[in-house]
Short mmCIF file of C-alpha atoms in Angstrom, two decimals:
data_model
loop_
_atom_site.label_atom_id
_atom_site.label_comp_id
_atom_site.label_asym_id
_atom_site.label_seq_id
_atom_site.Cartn_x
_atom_site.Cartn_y
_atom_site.Cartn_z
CA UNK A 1 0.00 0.00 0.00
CA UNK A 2 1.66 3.13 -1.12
CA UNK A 3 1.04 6.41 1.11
CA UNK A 4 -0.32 9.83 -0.31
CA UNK A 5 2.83 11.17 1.06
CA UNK A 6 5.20 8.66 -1.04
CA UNK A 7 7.20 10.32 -3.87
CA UNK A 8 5.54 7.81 -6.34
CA UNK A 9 2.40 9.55 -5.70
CA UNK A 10 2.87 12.69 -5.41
CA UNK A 11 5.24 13.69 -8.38
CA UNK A 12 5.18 10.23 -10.30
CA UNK A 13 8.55 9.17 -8.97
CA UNK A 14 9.64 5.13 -10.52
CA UNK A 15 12.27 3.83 -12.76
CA UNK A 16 11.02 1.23 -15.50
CA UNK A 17 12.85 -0.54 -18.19
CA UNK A 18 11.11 -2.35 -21.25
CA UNK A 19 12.78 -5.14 -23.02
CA UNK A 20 12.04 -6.74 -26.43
CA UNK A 21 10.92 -10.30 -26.47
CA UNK A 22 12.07 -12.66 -29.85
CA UNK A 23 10.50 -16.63 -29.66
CA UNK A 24 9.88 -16.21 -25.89
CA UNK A 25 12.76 -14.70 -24.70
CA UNK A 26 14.02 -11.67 -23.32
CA UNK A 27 16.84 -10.32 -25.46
CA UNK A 28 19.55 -8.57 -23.58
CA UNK A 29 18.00 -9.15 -20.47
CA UNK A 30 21.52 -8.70 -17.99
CA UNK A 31 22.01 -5.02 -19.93
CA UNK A 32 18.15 -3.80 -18.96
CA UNK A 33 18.85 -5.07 -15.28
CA UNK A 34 21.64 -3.62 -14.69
CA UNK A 35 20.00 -0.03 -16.03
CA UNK A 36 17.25 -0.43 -14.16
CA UNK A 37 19.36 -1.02 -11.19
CA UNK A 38 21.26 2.29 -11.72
CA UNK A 39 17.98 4.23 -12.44
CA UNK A 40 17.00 3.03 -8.92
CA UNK A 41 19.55 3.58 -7.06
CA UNK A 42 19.94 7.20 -8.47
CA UNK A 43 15.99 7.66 -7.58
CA UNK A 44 16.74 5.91 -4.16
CA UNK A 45 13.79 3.69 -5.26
CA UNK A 46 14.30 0.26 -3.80
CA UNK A 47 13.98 -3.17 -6.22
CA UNK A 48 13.47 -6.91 -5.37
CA UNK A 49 16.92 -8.97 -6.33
CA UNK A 50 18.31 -8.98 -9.90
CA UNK A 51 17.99 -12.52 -9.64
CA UNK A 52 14.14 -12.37 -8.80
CA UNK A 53 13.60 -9.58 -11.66
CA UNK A 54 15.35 -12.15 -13.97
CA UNK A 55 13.15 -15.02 -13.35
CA UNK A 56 9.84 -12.69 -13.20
CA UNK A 57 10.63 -11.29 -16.43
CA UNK A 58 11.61 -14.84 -18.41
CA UNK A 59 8.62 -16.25 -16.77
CA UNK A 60 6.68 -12.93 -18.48
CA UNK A 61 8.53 -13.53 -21.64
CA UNK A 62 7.98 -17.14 -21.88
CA UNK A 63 3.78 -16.84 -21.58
CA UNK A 64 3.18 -13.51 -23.55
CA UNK A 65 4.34 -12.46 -27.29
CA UNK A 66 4.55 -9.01 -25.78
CA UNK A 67 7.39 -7.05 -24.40
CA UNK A 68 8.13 -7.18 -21.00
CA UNK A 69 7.58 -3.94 -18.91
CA UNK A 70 9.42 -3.84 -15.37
CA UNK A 71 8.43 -1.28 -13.36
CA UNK A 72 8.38 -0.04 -9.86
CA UNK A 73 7.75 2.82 -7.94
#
């Protein structure tokens, strides 16, 4: 549950990263992690583990044809 008060509210503070998906998997998957790691830290907006963002997103990639949007707030 996010706050009134919380950043992402108020002004629309996240970081987000969008990666193409060819035959069910994401291509150059390692490259948008580690961006959307910096992003975050810059924004001091916390993320789950690179590992767990990896396996959401090829679990994502593997059941849609559509790209794969991470985002948090």
């Amino acid at each position: 549950t996010l706050s009134l008060a919380d950043p992402a509210v108020q002004s629309g503070l996240g970081v987000f990263e969008t990666v193409a998906v060819r035959e069910g998997l994401p291509l150059d998957l390692e490259e948008h992690l580690e961006r959307l790691a910096r992003s975050a830290a810059a924004m001091a907006v916390p993320l789950p583990s690179p590992s767990e963002l990896g396996r959401q997103a090829a679990r994502i990639a593997r059941t849609t044809s559509l790209r794969c949007h991470v985002s948090t707030t």
